[in-house]
CSV table of C-alpha atoms in Angstrom, one decimal:
chain,number,residue,atom,x,y,z
A,1,MET,CA,142.7,126.0,119.3
A,2,LYS,CA,144.9,123.3,117.9
A,3,THR,CA,143.2,120.7,120.0
A,4,ILE,CA,139.8,121.8,118.9
A,5,PHE,CA,140.8,121.8,115.2
A,6,VAL,CA,142.2,118.2,115.5
A,7,SER,CA,139.1,117.1,117.2
A,8,LEU,CA,136.9,118.6,114.5
A,9,LEU,CA,138.9,116.8,111.8
A,10,THR,CA,138.5,113.6,113.7
A,11,VAL,CA,134.7,114.0,113.8
A,12,ILE,CA,134.6,114.9,110.1
A,13,SER,CA,136.7,111.9,109.2
A,14,ILE,CA,134.5,109.5,111.2
A,15,SER,CA,131.3,111.0,109.8
A,16,CYS,CA,132.6,110.6,106.2
A,17,PHE,CA,133.7,107.1,106.8
A,18,ALA,CA,130.3,106.2,108.3
A,19,GLN,CA,128.2,107.6,105.5
A,20,LYS,CA,128.8,105.3,102.6
A,21,PRO,CA,127.8,106.7,99.2
A,22,VAL,CA,124.9,105.2,97.4
A,23,ASN,CA,125.9,102.6,94.7
A,24,VAL,CA,124.5,104.4,91.7
A,25,GLU,CA,125.0,101.5,89.3
A,26,LEU,CA,123.3,99.0,91.6
A,27,LYS,CA,120.5,101.5,92.2
A,28,LYS,CA,119.8,101.6,88.5
A,29,GLN,CA,119.7,97.8,88.2
A,30,LEU,CA,117.3,97.6,91.1
A,31,ASP,CA,115.1,100.4,89.7
A,32,THR,CA,114.7,98.3,86.5
A,33,ILE,CA,113.8,95.2,88.6
A,34,LEU,CA,111.3,97.2,90.6
A,35,GLN,CA,109.7,98.9,87.6
A,36,THR,CA,109.2,95.6,85.7
A,37,ASP,CA,107.9,93.7,88.8
A,38,GLN,CA,105.4,96.4,89.7
A,39,GLY,CA,104.6,97.5,86.1
A,40,ILE,CA,103.3,94.1,84.9
A,41,ARG,CA,101.2,93.7,88.0
A,42,GLU,CA,99.7,97.2,87.5
A,43,PHE,CA,98.9,96.3,83.9
A,44,LEU,CA,96.9,93.3,85.1
A,45,ASP,CA,94.8,95.6,87.4
A,46,SER,CA,91.4,95.9,85.8
A,47,GLU,CA,91.0,99.4,87.1
A,48,VAL,CA,94.1,100.8,85.4
A,49,LYS,CA,93.2,103.3,82.6
A,50,GLU,CA,94.1,102.5,79.0
A,51,GLU,CA,96.6,105.4,78.7
A,52,ARG,CA,98.5,104.0,81.7
A,53,LYS,CA,98.5,100.5,80.2
A,54,ASP,CA,100.0,102.0,77.0
A,55,ALA,CA,102.8,103.6,79.1
A,56,ILE,CA,103.4,100.3,81.0
A,57,ALA,CA,103.7,98.4,77.7
A,58,GLN,CA,106.3,100.9,76.5
A,59,LEU,CA,108.2,100.6,79.8
A,60,LEU,CA,108.2,96.8,79.6
A,61,ASN,CA,109.2,97.0,75.9
A,62,TYR,CA,106.2,94.8,74.8
A,63,PRO,CA,103.6,95.6,72.1
A,64,ARG,CA,100.3,96.5,73.8
A,65,THR,CA,98.6,93.8,71.8
A,66,VAL,CA,101.0,91.1,73.1
A,67,LEU,CA,100.5,92.2,76.7
A,68,ASP,CA,96.7,92.2,76.3
A,69,LYS,CA,96.8,88.5,75.2
A,70,SER,CA,99.7,87.2,77.4
A,71,ALA,CA,100.2,89.4,80.4
A,72,GLY,CA,100.1,86.4,82.8
A,73,ARG,CA,102.7,84.5,81.0
A,74,ILE,CA,104.9,87.6,80.6
A,75,MET,CA,104.6,88.2,84.3
A,76,GLN,CA,106.0,84.7,85.0
A,77,LYS,CA,108.9,85.4,82.6
A,78,ILE,CA,109.7,88.8,84.2
A,79,ASP,CA,109.6,87.2,87.7
A,80,SER,CA,112.0,84.4,86.6
A,81,ILE,CA,114.4,86.9,85.1
A,82,ASN,CA,114.2,89.2,88.1
A,83,ILE,CA,114.9,86.5,90.7
A,84,GLU,CA,118.0,85.4,88.8
A,85,LYS,CA,119.3,88.9,88.8
A,86,VAL,CA,118.5,89.3,92.5
A,87,GLU,CA,120.3,86.2,93.5
A,88,ARG,CA,123.4,87.4,91.8
A,89,ILE,CA,123.1,90.7,93.6
A,90,ILE,CA,122.6,89.1,97.0
A,91,THR,CA,125.7,86.9,96.5
A,92,LYS,CA,127.7,90.1,95.9
A,93,TYR,CA,126.2,92.6,98.3
A,94,GLY,CA,123.9,90.8,100.7
A,95,TYR,CA,120.6,92.7,101.0
A,96,PRO,CA,120.9,96.0,99.2
A,97,GLY,CA,119.1,98.2,101.6
A,98,LYS,CA,118.5,101.9,102.1
A,99,THR,CA,122.1,102.7,103.0
A,100,LEU,CA,123.4,101.2,99.8
A,101,VAL,CA,120.8,102.1,97.2
A,102,GLY,CA,118.3,104.5,98.8
A,103,GLU,CA,114.5,104.3,98.5
A,104,PRO,CA,112.4,102.9,96.9
A,105,GLU,CA,115.1,100.8,95.3
A,106,ASN,CA,115.7,99.1,98.6
A,107,THR,CA,112.3,97.3,98.1
A,108,ALA,CA,113.3,95.7,94.7
A,109,VAL,CA,114.9,92.6,96.1
A,110,PHE,CA,112.0,92.1,98.5
A,111,TYR,CA,109.5,92.1,95.6
A,112,ALA,CA,111.5,89.8,93.5
A,113,ILE,CA,111.7,87.2,96.3
A,114,GLN,CA,108.1,87.7,97.3
A,115,HIS,CA,107.0,86.8,93.8
A,116,SER,CA,109.2,83.7,93.6
A,117,ASN,CA,109.4,80.3,95.2
A,118,LYS,CA,112.6,81.4,97.1
A,119,ILE,CA,110.9,82.8,100.2
A,120,PRO,CA,112.0,79.9,102.5
A,121,LYS,CA,115.6,80.4,101.4
A,122,TYR,CA,115.7,84.2,101.8
A,123,TYR,CA,113.2,85.0,104.6
A,124,GLN,CA,115.9,85.4,107.2
A,125,LEU,CA,117.8,87.9,104.9
A,126,ILE,CA,114.6,90.0,104.6
A,127,GLU,CA,114.0,89.7,108.4
A,128,LYS,CA,117.5,90.9,109.1
A,129,ALA,CA,117.1,93.9,106.7
A,130,GLY,CA,113.8,94.8,108.3
A,131,LYS,CA,115.2,94.7,111.8
A,132,ALA,CA,118.2,96.8,110.7
A,133,LYS,CA,115.8,99.4,109.2
A,134,GLU,CA,117.4,98.9,105.7
A,135,LEU,CA,113.9,97.9,104.6
A,136,PRO,CA,110.6,99.0,106.2
A,137,TYR,CA,109.5,96.3,108.6
A,138,LYS,CA,106.1,96.0,107.0
A,139,TYR,CA,107.8,94.2,104.1
A,140,THR,CA,109.3,91.6,106.4
A,141,ALA,CA,105.8,91.1,107.9
A,142,MET,CA,104.3,90.6,104.4
A,143,MET,CA,106.9,88.0,103.6
A,144,LEU,CA,106.4,86.2,106.9
A,145,ASP,CA,102.7,85.9,106.2
A,146,ARG,CA,103.3,84.5,102.7
A,147,LYS,CA,105.9,82.1,104.1
A,148,LEU,CA,103.5,80.9,106.9
A,149,THR,CA,100.5,80.5,104.6
A,150,GLY,CA,102.7,78.6,102.1
A,151,GLU,CA,103.5,76.2,104.9
A,152,GLY,CA,99.8,75.7,105.7
A,153,LYS,CA,100.0,77.8,108.9
A,154,GLU,CA,98.1,80.8,110.2
A,155,GLN,CA,99.4,84.2,109.1
A,156,VAL,CA,100.3,86.9,111.6
A,157,TYR,CA,99.5,90.3,109.9
A,158,GLY,CA,96.5,89.4,107.7
A,159,THR,CA,98.2,90.4,104.4
A,160,GLN,CA,97.4,87.3,102.4
A,161,VAL,CA,94.1,86.7,100.6
A,162,TYR,CA,93.0,83.7,98.6
A,163,MET,CA,90.4,82.7,96.1
A,164,GLU,CA,89.1,79.2,95.2
A,165,MET,CA,86.1,77.9,93.4
A,166,ILE,CA,83.5,76.2,95.6
A,167,ASN,CA,80.1,74.7,94.9
A,168,ASN,CA,77.0,76.8,95.7
A,169,PRO,CA,74.6,74.3,97.2
A,170,LYS,CA,71.6,76.5,96.2
A,171,THR,CA,72.5,76.7,92.5
A,172,GLY,CA,74.8,73.7,92.1
A,173,LYS,CA,77.3,75.9,90.3
A,174,LYS,CA,80.9,76.8,91.0
A,175,GLU,CA,81.4,80.2,92.5
A,176,PRO,CA,84.5,82.1,93.6
A,177,PHE,CA,85.2,82.2,97.3
A,178,GLU,CA,87.6,85.0,98.3
A,179,TYR,CA,88.8,85.4,101.8
A,180,VAL,CA,91.6,86.6,104.1
A,181,MET,CA,93.5,83.5,105.0
A,182,PRO,CA,93.3,82.5,108.7
A,183,ILE,CA,95.1,84.7,111.2
A,184,LYS,CA,96.7,83.7,114.4
A,185,ASP,CA,95.3,85.7,117.4
A,186,ALA,CA,93.1,87.6,114.9
A,187,LYS,CA,91.6,89.9,117.6
A,188,ASN,CA,95.0,91.6,118.0
A,189,VAL,CA,95.9,91.7,114.3
A,190,ASN,CA,95.5,95.4,113.8
A,191,LYS,CA,97.7,96.2,116.8
A,192,ARG,CA,100.4,94.0,115.3
A,193,ARG,CA,99.9,95.7,111.9
A,194,LYS,CA,100.3,99.1,113.4
A,195,GLU,CA,103.5,98.0,115.2
A,196,ALA,CA,104.9,96.6,112.0
A,197,GLY,CA,104.3,99.9,110.1
A,198,PHE,CA,101.1,99.3,108.2
A,199,ASP,CA,98.9,102.3,107.7
A,200,SER,CA,95.7,100.3,107.2
A,201,THR,CA,93.7,97.8,109.2
A,202,VAL,CA,93.2,94.3,108.1
A,203,GLU,CA,89.6,95.2,107.1
A,204,GLU,CA,90.8,98.2,105.0
A,205,ASN,CA,93.6,96.1,103.3
A,206,ALA,CA,91.1,93.4,102.4
A,207,LEU,CA,88.8,95.9,100.7
A,208,ARG,CA,91.8,97.3,98.8
A,209,LEU,CA,92.3,93.7,97.5
A,210,GLY,CA,88.6,93.3,96.7
A,211,VAL,CA,87.7,91.1,99.6
A,212,VAL,CA,85.3,91.8,102.5
A,213,TYR,CA,87.2,90.7,105.7
A,214,LYS,CA,85.7,88.0,107.8
A,215,GLU,CA,87.6,86.0,110.5
A,216,TYR,CA,87.9,82.4,109.6
A,217,THR,CA,89.7,79.5,111.3
A,218,LYS,CA,91.5,76.9,109.3
A,219,GLU,CA,88.8,74.4,110.2
A,220,GLN,CA,86.1,76.7,108.9
A,221,ILE,CA,87.9,77.1,105.6
A,222,ARG,CA,88.3,73.4,105.2
A,223,GLU,CA,84.5,72.9,105.9
A,224,ILE,CA,83.6,75.6,103.3
A,225,THR,CA,85.9,74.5,100.6
A,226,LYS,CA,85.1,70.8,100.7
A,227,GLN,CA,81.7,71.5,99.3
């Protein structure tokens, strides 16, 4: 009986040591970062109802009239403030993942980096967090796509869309051309998306973003956009 009791105490001690408590204060900081990052972008969505926009304005502590006029500029300001906060957090904690702060706050640092020019600096940190399951791997996939397209390369998971103005040869006027940026091995993209944890196909995701998916090569895009 004594041996069993000692063994039980040992198991309990090991279990308590392994299960680190959530950092409540850090969780609150990350919640604020996440709410502001996502809130301003939701405000810019033309399909969001007026009542929700009023609530977002209150959350962001901006008068509704100011947001209506300057939401784009305010988004840039929020992104700048958030990445500064996040870099200080990373210096102190590394990537604050699910174990340290829980969900969905474990996505806050990802979003702040994704919406900054710091992706090349921090991609490996995001990749490590994704592989360790401290962050759902689909977020690593999203950042990889943005990193690759930013380098002028083909994306892997088809998460990045783009819009540029091109000349319509029939009318002679400029028109928006929206497309999913070229994908490496596009025929297998939905298989890769599923493996990464996405619950939508590349076609479904494109429609969610307001784009009809069509497979393009980099050469085809160059030919279309030079008009």
